Structure formats: C-alpha cells, structure tokens
C-alpha cells in the first residue's frame, strides 16, 4: 500500500497523451522514441558503429541546410557596394564634389598653385593624417592624439619639394583660419569651466596663471641673451612667446578627462583650462609690451599701461557680451540651442578679429573666455547642447589649425649651428617651468601624482608660438633700418619653429 501510494503521488496527470479511448504515459512514449532512434532506416536495430556513422552524417548535413554568412570577398565586392568599399567611395566622392563645386565658383584659385586649392589640399590631408594616427595603438599607452598626424601632414606638405610648389596658401588666409580656430577653442574652454571648482581654487589658479609663465620667460630671456646673444628686449620677447601654453592642446585634453570624470572632484580640468587661458593672455600682453619697447613706440610706462588696458577692456567687454547672450535669444524662441551657439561663436570671432583691428590683441582672447564663461553660467545645464555644437566647429577647424602649424615649419630655414643652442635653451627653460609649476600647486590639496600631472600638462606649445613667433619677424622686416636687429630676429624665428615640434611631441611622451 505504501508503494502504491508513492507511485500514485509521483504520477503527473498532465504527463499523458490521449489516444483513442485510452492514454499513453509520456515515459512510455519516450522509451518508444528511444527505441526508434536506435533503429536504422530499414527498421533494423543499429550497432554501435552504424549509429556513429548515422550521427556523423546528420552533423554533416546540418551545416548544408543552414545559410552561410557571406565571406569577406563577397561582402567587399557586393553589388551594390557595402561596408568599407562603400565608405571609401563615398568619402572620395565627397572630396571630389567639394573641390568641383569650389572650382566652379573660384576658377583658377582652385587649381594647383591657387590659394583655395592649397587650403583644401592641406585640410583633407590633415584629416587623413589625424585618422591614421588615431588608429595607431601602442600597448600600455593611450591612443596617439590625432593632432600629431595633422602636424605631420602639414610638415610633409611644406617640406616635400613637388608638393610644396603646388600648395601655396596666402599668409592672411592662414592667419585668419588659425584665429578662428583659436576663438573656437577658447569658447570651449569658457563653457567647460566649473564655477564651483574655480571659486574653490581661485588662489592656486592665480599662482598657476602667473608663476610658470613668468619663470619660464625669465629663464628663456637669460639663456637667449648669454647663449644666443640676443638683446635683452628680444630675449624677453622670445621668453613670452615660449611662456604661453597652447590652449588648442590643453583644452581638448582636459575636456576629455572632465567628461570621463577624472580629476573633477578636485577641479583639475577646470584649473588647467582657466589658468591656461589667463597664462596666454599674460604672455600675449607681455609680448606686445616688449615688442613696443624694442621698437621704441612710446615710453616704457605707456607700454605697460597699454598692457593693463588690454586686460581691462577684455574683461569688461566679455562681461557685457556674456550677460547679453544669457538673455538673448530668449527661452521662448525656436531653435534656441542653434541661436545660442551662433551668438557665442560669432561674438568670439568678432572679439578676436576686432581686437587685432583696433590694436588690442590681448583683449580678444580674454573677452572670448569671459563671455563664454558668463553665458554658460546663465544657461546652466542647457549649455551642454551648445557645447556639442561648438565641439563640431572645433572638429572642422582643428585640421586647419594644426595642419597650418605644421606647414609653418621649414627645415631649410633651420641653421645647424643654432639648433643645439635652441634645444639647450628650450630644455632648460622647460625644466624651470616644470619645477615652478610643481611649487605653485603645492599646498593646494593635490597628491603627488596630481602635482606631477599638472606640471607636465603645462608643457604644450603651438598656437601662440605660431601666431606671435612670426609677428616679431614681420615687424622687423617692416621697420628695417640700418641698426635693426634683423639677425637676432631670424634666430628667434628659427627657435620658435623648433620649439613647436619639440613641445607638441613632449606633451605625449
């Protein structure tokens, strides 16, 4: 009785199939299926060998019934094209179409040797160089920055004999494109600043803005005077040119770190972007002041007061324009994000070019930084959408900037006898700057690794060196007289060319 009860309890009423008037338990059906599987196609019982053969036959027949994925060759040569081939054809057709449209409008300017042809040629090759360097992966190291490929593309275009003959870019166009890129990157810096972190780090921000720049300037001036035999005025001109940190290198790197959450708690990205921008304003102001003293355009006091006036004009103009675009366009207007991006980019470019036109070159960058920062404070979280549009503008002008920087470097203009002195001056000045930066961020709540990071992140140089390294040379050529220090200026021009390469590469070692 006990066994029957157990059997009745274990039986499941659902595990049965009705056949006619009776039922067949599922366990009995399973046994019958197993017996059928053990027989061949003729109904005879299979041996172990025949069962193995039938099993192998079924495994061979199964892949034949499944659809095979297309191979690589079939995918590449598919009709219509797809994948890599389709993307390549699309990109090539895009380049040809852009050139054809511009050629139909400008004519000979878009043919080899024309200005538009040179700009388009440099742009597309800078983009290709950036893409290639972006694909390079070195184990245990971060990806190589695309700007290295863009610099190399411009360098090769300038120093390859046949290509340098057909790629000719008007210097005015080159300067305009670099200034546009500079205004865009300063807008990104202003929008990316964190007001809370900036308020907390205001003391160390001021130290970092003035200390490293002034120490490197003095070190470079002393070395240039005793090693390169430059006059003191030109030594300090060279020092201020070298003392400026490159916002085009620092700002995008800090924005990437900020987006990934690195150093945000202590405000490291905001500190470097804000201090770097002020560092550039200080270097530009000092450069113009020393340049005026070198050419005796007014008294020394006048040149110093002029530099202070440039800073004041930049802050006031930036504050007023920033408050204006906080409220205009208003929140009830359509396409609000696009209008805000248009105003902040348009006003920044106007500030940079307008300051050059009115003779206040140091005001434009500071005005751009302040107006973007104040506008971002008023937009609060809504500024993220504006930042995305500004980032697209930077992606467009970044190849122009670094391609043109690379194209400014001419190997033939470098004198072998001065290269060693240039490297020595540059290396010693950078060591002084790194030590000064480490001391400036001490006692600010950073650990040792963060201090080292800030010190090394303060090395890059590119944008300011290109723009202002040539102005001293151009000014000397325009004001050439019998006692003009033309030779020192040529040395200075060569030095800045070499320093751009070394400093840009040293940032990523």
Tab-separated table of C-alpha atoms in Angstrom:
chain	number	residue	atom	x	y	z
A	1	UNK	CA	0.000	0.000	0.000
A	2	UNK	CA	2.746	2.371	0.785
A	3	UNK	CA	4.481	1.731	-2.528
A	4	UNK	CA	1.245	2.194	-4.479
A	5	UNK	CA	0.562	5.458	-2.720
A	6	UNK	CA	4.036	6.663	-3.572
A	7	UNK	CA	3.596	5.741	-7.190
A	8	UNK	CA	0.236	7.465	-7.359
A	9	UNK	CA	1.700	10.597	-5.772
A	10	UNK	CA	4.564	10.709	-8.251
A	11	UNK	CA	2.379	10.340	-11.284
A	12	UNK	CA	1.556	13.596	-13.010
A	13	UNK	CA	-1.849	13.679	-14.683
A	14	UNK	CA	-0.543	16.112	-17.295
A	15	UNK	CA	2.235	13.762	-18.470
A	16	UNK	CA	-0.069	11.602	-20.569
A	17	UNK	CA	-1.458	11.693	-24.106
A	18	UNK	CA	-4.929	10.551	-25.031
A	19	UNK	CA	-5.034	8.056	-27.903
A	20	UNK	CA	-8.486	6.916	-28.823
A	21	UNK	CA	-10.232	5.894	-25.648
A	22	UNK	CA	-7.034	5.281	-23.676
A	23	UNK	CA	-3.982	7.195	-22.585
A	24	UNK	CA	-0.279	6.634	-23.158
A	25	UNK	CA	2.054	7.839	-20.396
A	26	UNK	CA	4.815	10.138	-21.542
A	27	UNK	CA	7.548	7.989	-20.092
A	28	UNK	CA	6.340	5.108	-22.250
A	29	UNK	CA	6.371	7.391	-25.350
A	30	UNK	CA	9.912	8.461	-24.585
A	31	UNK	CA	11.033	4.890	-24.406
A	32	UNK	CA	9.408	4.150	-27.772
A	33	UNK	CA	11.101	7.129	-29.391
A	34	UNK	CA	14.430	5.971	-27.998
A	35	UNK	CA	13.899	2.537	-29.466
A	36	UNK	CA	13.014	4.035	-32.855
A	37	UNK	CA	16.165	6.156	-32.783
A	38	UNK	CA	18.205	3.076	-32.218
A	39	UNK	CA	16.939	1.545	-35.496
A	40	UNK	CA	18.149	2.299	-38.945
A	41	UNK	CA	16.147	3.451	-41.926
A	42	UNK	CA	15.245	-0.146	-42.697
A	43	UNK	CA	13.851	-0.708	-39.219
A	44	UNK	CA	16.656	-2.979	-38.071
A	45	UNK	CA	18.467	-2.345	-34.846
A	46	UNK	CA	21.666	-0.332	-35.220
A	47	UNK	CA	25.013	-1.411	-33.972
A	48	UNK	CA	27.381	0.976	-32.236
A	49	UNK	CA	29.344	1.539	-35.461
A	50	UNK	CA	26.275	2.207	-37.628
A	51	UNK	CA	24.875	4.606	-35.009
A	52	UNK	CA	28.169	6.533	-35.075
A	53	UNK	CA	28.063	6.718	-38.880
A	54	UNK	CA	24.479	7.994	-38.892
A	55	UNK	CA	25.349	10.579	-36.251
A	56	UNK	CA	28.275	11.876	-38.357
A	57	UNK	CA	26.034	12.012	-41.438
A	58	UNK	CA	23.475	14.110	-39.610
A	59	UNK	CA	26.215	16.524	-38.417
A	60	UNK	CA	27.477	16.894	-41.979
A	61	UNK	CA	24.004	17.524	-43.359
A	62	UNK	CA	23.106	20.147	-40.742
A	63	UNK	CA	25.567	22.897	-41.955
A	64	UNK	CA	24.397	22.338	-45.513
A	65	UNK	CA	20.847	23.272	-44.589
A	66	UNK	CA	21.914	26.406	-42.684
A	67	UNK	CA	22.515	29.692	-44.554
A	68	UNK	CA	26.212	30.537	-44.806
A	69	UNK	CA	27.262	34.079	-43.880
A	70	UNK	CA	28.826	35.919	-46.820
A	71	UNK	CA	32.612	35.854	-46.912
A	72	UNK	CA	34.823	38.918	-46.809
A	73	UNK	CA	35.415	38.903	-50.534
A	74	UNK	CA	31.719	38.518	-51.242
A	75	UNK	CA	30.954	41.417	-48.876
A	76	UNK	CA	33.656	43.654	-50.385
A	77	UNK	CA	32.609	43.013	-53.981
A	78	UNK	CA	28.876	43.008	-53.290
A	79	UNK	CA	26.630	44.817	-55.722
A	80	UNK	CA	25.674	47.464	-54.732
A	81	UNK	CA	28.896	48.012	-52.676
A	82	UNK	CA	28.685	47.861	-48.905
A	83	UNK	CA	30.970	48.184	-45.915
A	84	UNK	CA	34.492	49.526	-46.287
A	85	UNK	CA	34.367	49.844	-50.061
A	86	UNK	CA	31.148	51.858	-49.927
A	87	UNK	CA	32.560	54.187	-47.265
A	88	UNK	CA	35.743	54.698	-49.260
A	89	UNK	CA	33.845	55.504	-52.447
A	90	UNK	CA	31.579	57.905	-50.515
A	91	UNK	CA	34.488	59.763	-48.916
A	92	UNK	CA	36.399	60.077	-52.194
A	93	UNK	CA	33.275	61.290	-53.976
A	94	UNK	CA	32.696	63.845	-51.202
A	95	UNK	CA	36.207	65.252	-51.590
A	96	UNK	CA	35.890	65.433	-55.378
A	97	UNK	CA	32.464	67.071	-55.129
A	98	UNK	CA	33.701	69.733	-52.703
A	99	UNK	CA	36.616	70.537	-54.996
A	100	UNK	CA	34.373	70.583	-58.094
A	101	UNK	CA	31.860	72.967	-56.505
A	102	UNK	CA	34.591	75.331	-55.294
A	103	UNK	CA	36.355	75.148	-58.675
A	104	UNK	CA	33.144	76.038	-60.499
A	105	UNK	CA	32.918	79.182	-58.330
A	106	UNK	CA	36.542	80.303	-57.970
A	107	UNK	CA	38.110	79.001	-61.183
A	108	UNK	CA	41.909	79.082	-61.199
A	109	UNK	CA	42.077	79.645	-57.433
A	110	UNK	CA	41.074	76.006	-57.007
A	111	UNK	CA	43.761	74.674	-59.357
A	112	UNK	CA	47.275	73.638	-58.242
A	113	UNK	CA	49.144	76.719	-57.077
A	114	UNK	CA	45.954	78.559	-56.132
A	115	UNK	CA	45.065	79.639	-52.613
A	116	UNK	CA	41.806	77.685	-52.325
A	117	UNK	CA	43.461	74.556	-53.717
A	118	UNK	CA	46.199	74.799	-51.089
A	119	UNK	CA	43.676	75.212	-48.248
A	120	UNK	CA	41.547	72.258	-49.368
A	121	UNK	CA	44.606	70.079	-50.027
A	122	UNK	CA	46.023	70.782	-46.569
A	123	UNK	CA	42.654	70.274	-44.860
A	124	UNK	CA	41.946	66.862	-46.363
A	125	UNK	CA	45.475	65.582	-45.840
A	126	UNK	CA	45.437	66.835	-42.233
A	127	UNK	CA	42.186	64.932	-41.659
A	128	UNK	CA	43.699	61.779	-43.174
A	129	UNK	CA	46.814	62.151	-41.033
A	130	UNK	CA	44.715	62.555	-37.907
A	131	UNK	CA	42.667	59.458	-38.761
A	132	UNK	CA	45.791	57.367	-39.333
A	133	UNK	CA	47.376	58.397	-36.036
A	134	UNK	CA	44.071	57.793	-34.275
A	135	UNK	CA	44.161	54.164	-35.426
A	136	UNK	CA	47.650	53.520	-34.034
A	137	UNK	CA	47.531	51.568	-30.790
A	138	UNK	CA	50.601	51.045	-28.619
A	139	UNK	CA	50.256	48.531	-25.749
A	140	UNK	CA	50.128	50.037	-22.254
A	141	UNK	CA	49.885	53.539	-23.728
A	142	UNK	CA	46.854	55.732	-24.513
A	143	UNK	CA	45.918	56.270	-28.185
A	144	UNK	CA	48.024	58.758	-30.088
A	145	UNK	CA	46.279	62.140	-30.461
A	146	UNK	CA	45.091	62.992	-33.983
A	147	UNK	CA	46.811	66.385	-33.829
A	148	UNK	CA	50.178	64.665	-34.249
A	149	UNK	CA	49.041	63.306	-37.597
A	150	UNK	CA	47.753	66.742	-38.587
A	151	UNK	CA	51.059	68.367	-37.649
A	152	UNK	CA	52.984	65.743	-39.593
A	153	UNK	CA	50.739	66.203	-42.645
A	154	UNK	CA	51.380	69.951	-42.698
A	155	UNK	CA	55.094	69.414	-42.122
A	156	UNK	CA	55.347	66.979	-45.060
A	157	UNK	CA	53.402	69.293	-47.351
A	158	UNK	CA	55.758	72.165	-46.573
A	159	UNK	CA	58.990	70.169	-46.904
A	160	UNK	CA	58.222	67.860	-49.853
A	161	UNK	CA	59.680	69.521	-52.976
A	162	UNK	CA	56.946	68.922	-55.579
A	163	UNK	CA	54.003	69.255	-53.181
A	164	UNK	CA	55.329	72.466	-51.628
A	165	UNK	CA	55.324	74.051	-55.102
A	166	UNK	CA	51.647	73.334	-55.813
A	167	UNK	CA	50.345	74.026	-52.289
A	168	UNK	CA	50.520	77.784	-51.782
A	169	UNK	CA	48.420	79.391	-49.031
A	170	UNK	CA	48.013	83.131	-48.615
A	171	UNK	CA	49.502	84.196	-45.242
A	172	UNK	CA	46.429	86.332	-44.492
A	173	UNK	CA	44.143	83.346	-45.024
A	174	UNK	CA	46.400	81.192	-42.891
A	175	UNK	CA	46.354	83.704	-40.029
A	176	UNK	CA	42.564	84.105	-40.294
A	177	UNK	CA	41.946	80.341	-40.108
A	178	UNK	CA	44.250	79.994	-37.102
A	179	UNK	CA	42.499	82.857	-35.302
A	180	UNK	CA	39.095	81.301	-35.975
A	181	UNK	CA	40.310	78.010	-34.525
A	182	UNK	CA	41.746	79.886	-31.526
A	183	UNK	CA	38.415	81.607	-30.860
A	184	UNK	CA	36.548	78.277	-31.072
A	185	UNK	CA	38.852	76.551	-28.604
A	186	UNK	CA	38.619	79.480	-26.169
A	187	UNK	CA	34.816	79.222	-26.343
A	188	UNK	CA	35.108	75.527	-25.473
A	189	UNK	CA	37.360	76.448	-22.557
A	190	UNK	CA	34.948	79.093	-21.236
A	191	UNK	CA	31.919	76.825	-21.488
A	192	UNK	CA	33.807	73.954	-19.880
A	193	UNK	CA	34.776	75.865	-16.734
A	194	UNK	CA	33.160	74.750	-13.480
A	195	UNK	CA	32.217	77.837	-11.400
A	196	UNK	CA	32.274	75.934	-8.096
A	197	UNK	CA	35.701	74.409	-8.725
A	198	UNK	CA	37.017	77.750	-9.973
A	199	UNK	CA	35.820	79.506	-6.822
A	200	UNK	CA	37.417	76.862	-4.624
A	201	UNK	CA	40.742	77.002	-6.494
A	202	UNK	CA	40.907	80.742	-7.180
A	203	UNK	CA	44.173	81.201	-5.236
A	204	UNK	CA	46.069	78.349	-6.880
A	205	UNK	CA	44.581	79.363	-10.239
A	206	UNK	CA	46.172	82.801	-9.952
A	207	UNK	CA	49.507	81.302	-8.909
A	208	UNK	CA	49.408	78.846	-11.807
A	209	UNK	CA	48.449	81.591	-14.263
A	210	UNK	CA	51.368	83.909	-13.493
A	211	UNK	CA	54.140	81.887	-11.843
A	212	UNK	CA	55.157	79.324	-14.510
A	213	UNK	CA	54.813	81.772	-17.392
A	214	UNK	CA	56.970	84.452	-15.749
A	215	UNK	CA	59.631	81.998	-14.557
A	216	UNK	CA	59.961	80.383	-17.981
A	217	UNK	CA	60.051	83.809	-19.621
A	218	UNK	CA	62.876	84.999	-17.394
A	219	UNK	CA	64.815	81.745	-17.811
A	220	UNK	CA	64.452	81.834	-21.619
A	221	UNK	CA	65.425	85.525	-21.729
A	222	UNK	CA	68.609	84.937	-19.702
A	223	UNK	CA	69.591	81.886	-21.751
A	224	UNK	CA	68.824	83.639	-25.045
A	225	UNK	CA	70.943	86.613	-24.035
A	226	UNK	CA	74.019	84.625	-22.978
A	227	UNK	CA	73.777	81.615	-25.323
A	228	UNK	CA	72.219	83.123	-28.438
A	229	UNK	CA	73.484	86.694	-27.902
A	230	UNK	CA	70.068	88.316	-28.279
A	231	UNK	CA	69.443	91.802	-26.863
A	232	UNK	CA	67.508	91.814	-23.597
A	233	UNK	CA	64.350	93.161	-25.253
A	234	UNK	CA	64.369	90.357	-27.821
A	235	UNK	CA	65.246	87.842	-25.133
A	236	UNK	CA	62.075	88.707	-23.239
A	237	UNK	CA	60.076	88.741	-26.483
A	238	UNK	CA	61.293	85.193	-27.071
A	239	UNK	CA	60.565	84.319	-23.438
A	240	UNK	CA	56.953	85.476	-23.604
A	241	UNK	CA	56.451	83.617	-26.878
A	242	UNK	CA	57.711	80.412	-25.270
A	243	UNK	CA	55.960	81.028	-21.955
A	244	UNK	CA	52.443	80.683	-23.369
A	245	UNK	CA	50.777	77.297	-23.032
A	246	UNK	CA	48.787	76.042	-26.017
A	247	UNK	CA	45.003	76.109	-25.396
A	248	UNK	CA	44.458	74.042	-28.558
A	249	UNK	CA	46.286	71.131	-26.901
A	250	UNK	CA	45.354	71.582	-23.237
A	251	UNK	CA	41.641	72.383	-23.518
A	252	UNK	CA	40.513	69.346	-25.598
A	253	UNK	CA	42.553	67.022	-23.374
A	254	UNK	CA	41.033	68.474	-20.209
A	255	UNK	CA	37.514	68.269	-21.648
A	256	UNK	CA	38.056	64.571	-22.368
A	257	UNK	CA	39.239	63.994	-18.791
A	258	UNK	CA	36.328	66.016	-17.424
A	259	UNK	CA	33.814	64.014	-19.465
A	260	UNK	CA	35.336	60.803	-18.102
A	261	UNK	CA	35.126	62.062	-14.506
A	262	UNK	CA	38.893	62.217	-13.947
A	263	UNK	CA	40.027	64.933	-11.558
A	264	UNK	CA	36.569	66.520	-11.428
A	265	UNK	CA	36.278	66.165	-7.665
A	266	UNK	CA	39.344	68.344	-7.080
A	267	UNK	CA	38.713	70.548	-10.118
A	268	UNK	CA	41.907	69.718	-12.029
A	269	UNK	CA	40.435	70.151	-15.563
A	270	UNK	CA	38.823	73.474	-14.677
A	271	UNK	CA	42.031	74.674	-13.018
A	272	UNK	CA	44.161	73.898	-16.069
A	273	UNK	CA	41.722	75.369	-18.594
A	274	UNK	CA	41.206	78.604	-16.659
A	275	UNK	CA	44.846	79.098	-15.701
A	276	UNK	CA	45.989	78.182	-19.213
A	277	UNK	CA	43.779	80.823	-20.785
A	278	UNK	CA	44.992	83.513	-18.375
A	279	UNK	CA	48.557	82.329	-18.987
A	280	UNK	CA	48.082	83.020	-22.704
A	281	UNK	CA	46.680	86.498	-22.061
A	282	UNK	CA	49.672	87.303	-19.850
A	283	UNK	CA	52.131	86.039	-22.483
A	284	UNK	CA	50.449	87.967	-25.317
A	285	UNK	CA	50.329	91.160	-23.260
A	286	UNK	CA	53.971	90.803	-22.265
A	287	UNK	CA	54.964	90.100	-25.854
A	288	UNK	CA	53.264	93.240	-27.167
A	289	UNK	CA	54.731	95.328	-24.358
A	290	UNK	CA	58.285	94.136	-25.020
A	291	UNK	CA	57.821	94.468	-28.770
A	292	UNK	CA	56.765	98.092	-28.322
A	293	UNK	CA	59.799	98.712	-26.142
A	294	UNK	CA	62.105	97.064	-28.702
A	295	UNK	CA	60.903	99.420	-31.429
A	296	UNK	CA	60.603	102.439	-29.096
A	297	UNK	CA	56.933	103.057	-29.884
A	298	UNK	CA	56.116	105.177	-26.843
A	299	UNK	CA	57.588	105.259	-23.376
A	300	UNK	CA	58.025	102.175	-21.185
A	301	UNK	CA	55.277	103.353	-18.830
A	302	UNK	CA	52.921	103.787	-21.776
A	303	UNK	CA	53.581	100.235	-22.985
A	304	UNK	CA	52.975	98.812	-19.513
A	305	UNK	CA	49.746	100.776	-19.065
A	306	UNK	CA	48.659	99.687	-22.527
A	307	UNK	CA	49.019	96.057	-21.481
A	308	UNK	CA	46.903	96.646	-18.371
A	309	UNK	CA	44.328	98.443	-20.523
A	310	UNK	CA	44.088	95.435	-22.846
A	311	UNK	CA	43.267	93.167	-19.918
A	312	UNK	CA	40.650	95.581	-18.559
A	313	UNK	CA	38.993	96.010	-21.953
A	314	UNK	CA	38.850	92.250	-22.456
A	315	UNK	CA	37.225	91.600	-19.072
A	316	UNK	CA	34.650	94.404	-19.381
A	317	UNK	CA	33.703	93.600	-22.984
A	318	UNK	CA	33.481	89.896	-22.252
A	319	UNK	CA	31.291	90.503	-19.207
A	320	UNK	CA	28.850	92.713	-21.096
A	321	UNK	CA	28.595	90.362	-24.085
A	322	UNK	CA	28.223	87.356	-21.793
A	323	UNK	CA	25.302	88.928	-19.941
A	324	UNK	CA	23.731	89.877	-23.280
A	325	UNK	CA	23.715	86.326	-24.682
A	326	UNK	CA	22.405	84.976	-21.393
A	327	UNK	CA	19.033	86.548	-22.202
A	328	UNK	CA	19.130	86.949	-25.984
A	329	UNK	CA	17.879	84.830	-27.612
A	330	UNK	CA	15.130	84.298	-25.058
A	331	UNK	CA	13.993	80.864	-23.871
A	332	UNK	CA	10.692	81.023	-25.796
A	333	UNK	CA	12.346	81.195	-29.235
A	334	UNK	CA	12.575	78.297	-31.673
A	335	UNK	CA	15.964	76.663	-32.415
A	336	UNK	CA	17.255	78.119	-29.167
A	337	UNK	CA	20.402	75.959	-28.974
A	338	UNK	CA	21.498	76.800	-32.519
A	339	UNK	CA	20.946	80.516	-31.965
A	340	UNK	CA	22.970	80.464	-28.762
A	341	UNK	CA	25.799	78.602	-30.476
A	342	UNK	CA	25.700	81.102	-33.342
A	343	UNK	CA	25.903	84.082	-30.986
A	344	UNK	CA	28.683	82.703	-28.793
A	345	UNK	CA	30.820	81.669	-31.781
A	346	UNK	CA	30.090	84.810	-33.774
A	347	UNK	CA	30.847	87.165	-30.906
A	348	UNK	CA	34.038	85.300	-30.034
A	349	UNK	CA	35.347	85.577	-33.592
A	350	UNK	CA	34.377	89.241	-33.698
A	351	UNK	CA	36.226	89.807	-30.417
A	352	UNK	CA	39.425	88.143	-31.667
A	353	UNK	CA	39.491	89.868	-35.062
A	354	UNK	CA	38.180	93.177	-33.704
A	355	UNK	CA	40.901	93.320	-31.060
A	356	UNK	CA	43.531	92.850	-33.773
A	357	UNK	CA	41.961	95.572	-35.889
A	358	UNK	CA	41.825	98.122	-33.053
A	359	UNK	CA	45.346	97.333	-31.824
A	360	UNK	CA	44.431	95.442	-28.631
A	361	UNK	CA	45.471	91.868	-29.485
A	362	UNK	CA	45.478	90.753	-25.863
A	363	UNK	CA	41.835	91.693	-25.324
A	364	UNK	CA	40.216	89.337	-27.842
A	365	UNK	CA	41.127	86.041	-26.218
A	366	UNK	CA	40.257	87.233	-22.722
A	367	UNK	CA	36.949	88.665	-23.954
A	368	UNK	CA	36.080	85.317	-25.579
A	369	UNK	CA	36.889	83.352	-22.442
A	370	UNK	CA	34.887	85.646	-20.151
A	371	UNK	CA	31.787	85.877	-22.376
A	372	UNK	CA	31.640	82.085	-22.831
A	373	UNK	CA	32.051	81.511	-19.084
A	374	UNK	CA	29.351	84.008	-18.091
A	375	UNK	CA	26.976	82.762	-20.780
A	376	UNK	CA	27.484	79.179	-19.611
A	377	UNK	CA	26.694	80.171	-16.023
A	378	UNK	CA	23.371	81.642	-17.144
A	379	UNK	CA	22.463	78.624	-19.304
A	380	UNK	CA	23.435	76.140	-16.518
A	381	UNK	CA	22.636	72.586	-17.674
A	382	UNK	CA	21.332	73.783	-21.056
A	383	UNK	CA	24.873	74.686	-22.126
A	384	UNK	CA	25.633	71.006	-22.810
A	385	UNK	CA	23.743	71.153	-26.111
A	386	UNK	CA	25.646	74.323	-27.076
A	387	UNK	CA	28.936	72.632	-26.205
A	388	UNK	CA	28.128	69.805	-28.625
A	389	UNK	CA	27.677	72.264	-31.499
A	390	UNK	CA	30.881	74.107	-30.568
A	391	UNK	CA	32.686	70.739	-30.484
A	392	UNK	CA	31.578	70.121	-34.082
A	393	UNK	CA	33.002	73.522	-35.058
A	394	UNK	CA	36.276	72.548	-33.406
A	395	UNK	CA	36.365	69.261	-35.347
A	396	UNK	CA	36.145	71.331	-38.538
A	397	UNK	CA	38.824	73.899	-37.687
A	398	UNK	CA	41.224	71.623	-35.805
A	399	UNK	CA	42.755	70.199	-39.044
A	400	UNK	CA	43.216	73.749	-40.324
A	401	UNK	CA	44.972	74.849	-37.147
A	402	UNK	CA	47.444	72.009	-36.726
A	403	UNK	CA	47.920	71.496	-40.458
A	404	UNK	CA	48.861	75.164	-40.827
A	405	UNK	CA	51.132	74.949	-37.776
A	406	UNK	CA	52.973	72.028	-39.333
A	407	UNK	CA	53.173	73.881	-42.655
A	408	UNK	CA	54.947	76.792	-40.952
A	409	UNK	CA	57.956	74.617	-40.139
A	410	UNK	CA	60.628	74.777	-42.815
A	411	UNK	CA	63.635	72.518	-42.406
A	412	UNK	CA	65.662	74.614	-44.842
A	413	UNK	CA	65.326	77.698	-42.613
A	414	UNK	CA	66.901	75.950	-39.612
A	415	UNK	CA	70.602	76.682	-39.275
A	416	UNK	CA	72.569	73.685	-37.973
A	417	UNK	CA	74.828	75.841	-35.806
A	418	UNK	CA	71.847	77.220	-33.860
A	419	UNK	CA	69.838	74.012	-33.398
A	420	UNK	CA	71.916	72.840	-30.449
A	421	UNK	CA	71.617	76.203	-28.704
A	422	UNK	CA	67.884	76.196	-29.359
A	423	UNK	CA	67.424	72.746	-27.847
A	424	UNK	CA	69.525	73.672	-24.805
A	425	UNK	CA	67.594	76.892	-24.221
A	426	UNK	CA	64.273	75.163	-24.683
A	427	UNK	CA	65.120	72.215	-22.445
A	428	UNK	CA	66.442	74.301	-19.553
A	429	UNK	CA	63.501	76.720	-19.733
A	430	UNK	CA	61.032	73.821	-19.659
A	431	UNK	CA	62.740	72.265	-16.641
A	432	UNK	CA	62.475	75.595	-14.831
A	433	UNK	CA	58.791	75.802	-15.783
A	434	UNK	CA	58.035	72.274	-14.542
A	435	UNK	CA	59.699	72.955	-11.187
A	436	UNK	CA	57.876	76.282	-10.819
A	437	UNK	CA	54.537	74.670	-11.687
A	438	UNK	CA	55.089	71.914	-9.111
A	439	UNK	CA	55.771	74.520	-6.446
A	440	UNK	CA	52.749	76.621	-7.441
A	441	UNK	CA	50.304	73.733	-6.962
A	442	UNK	CA	51.826	72.662	-3.648
A	443	UNK	CA	49.701	73.130	-0.538
A	444	UNK	CA	46.551	73.116	-2.699
A	445	UNK	CA	45.193	69.721	-1.629
A	446	UNK	CA	46.630	67.737	-4.550
A	447	UNK	CA	48.503	64.479	-4.089
A	448	UNK	CA	51.930	63.826	-5.579
A	449	UNK	CA	50.648	62.239	-8.815
A	450	UNK	CA	48.262	65.147	-9.425
A	451	UNK	CA	51.084	67.638	-8.937
A	452	UNK	CA	53.220	65.771	-11.466
A	453	UNK	CA	50.303	65.633	-13.905
A	454	UNK	CA	49.646	69.380	-13.670
A	455	UNK	CA	53.353	70.128	-14.082
A	456	UNK	CA	53.658	68.011	-17.241
A	457	UNK	CA	50.316	69.170	-18.635
A	458	UNK	CA	51.716	72.710	-18.581
A	459	UNK	CA	54.275	71.959	-21.309
A	460	UNK	CA	52.365	72.085	-24.664
A	461	UNK	CA	53.016	74.979	-27.027
A	462	UNK	CA	51.629	75.506	-30.522
A	463	UNK	CA	49.029	78.180	-31.264
A	464	UNK	CA	50.509	81.272	-29.623
A	465	UNK	CA	54.021	80.390	-30.796
A	466	UNK	CA	52.921	80.234	-34.438
A	467	UNK	CA	50.890	83.429	-34.329
A	468	UNK	CA	53.261	85.631	-32.348
A	469	UNK	CA	56.555	83.991	-33.281
A	470	UNK	CA	56.174	85.441	-36.767
A	471	UNK	CA	54.984	88.874	-35.708
A	472	UNK	CA	58.366	89.887	-34.364
A	473	UNK	CA	59.989	88.882	-37.624
A	474	UNK	CA	57.329	90.652	-39.701
A	475	UNK	CA	57.590	93.767	-37.568
A	476	UNK	CA	61.351	93.842	-38.033
A	477	UNK	CA	61.067	93.485	-41.801
A	478	UNK	CA	58.542	96.327	-41.934
A	479	UNK	CA	60.667	98.613	-39.761
A	480	UNK	CA	64.065	97.657	-41.174
A	481	UNK	CA	66.690	100.335	-40.642
A	482	UNK	CA	70.439	100.311	-40.567
A	483	UNK	CA	70.676	99.338	-36.898
A	484	UNK	CA	67.717	96.921	-36.909
A	485	UNK	CA	68.438	93.652	-35.048
A	486	UNK	CA	67.400	91.515	-38.032
A	487	UNK	CA	69.793	88.651	-37.339
A	488	UNK	CA	68.559	88.052	-33.778
A	489	UNK	CA	65.019	88.045	-35.044
A	490	UNK	CA	65.860	85.359	-37.585
A	491	UNK	CA	67.386	83.309	-34.800
A	492	UNK	CA	64.246	83.838	-32.774
A	493	UNK	CA	62.020	82.766	-35.655
A	494	UNK	CA	64.003	79.564	-36.108
A	495	UNK	CA	63.881	78.887	-32.406
A	496	UNK	CA	60.110	79.141	-32.256
A	497	UNK	CA	59.775	76.789	-35.246
A	498	UNK	CA	61.840	74.128	-33.471
A	499	UNK	CA	60.149	74.671	-30.134
A	500	UNK	CA	56.708	73.984	-31.617
A	501	UNK	CA	57.720	70.494	-32.723
A	502	UNK	CA	59.528	69.531	-29.527
A	503	UNK	CA	56.866	70.874	-27.174
A	504	UNK	CA	53.932	69.355	-29.054
A	505	UNK	CA	55.579	65.947	-29.074
A	506	UNK	CA	56.817	66.159	-25.486
A	507	UNK	CA	53.248	66.533	-24.264
A	508	UNK	CA	52.501	62.961	-25.279
A	509	UNK	CA	55.700	61.178	-24.288
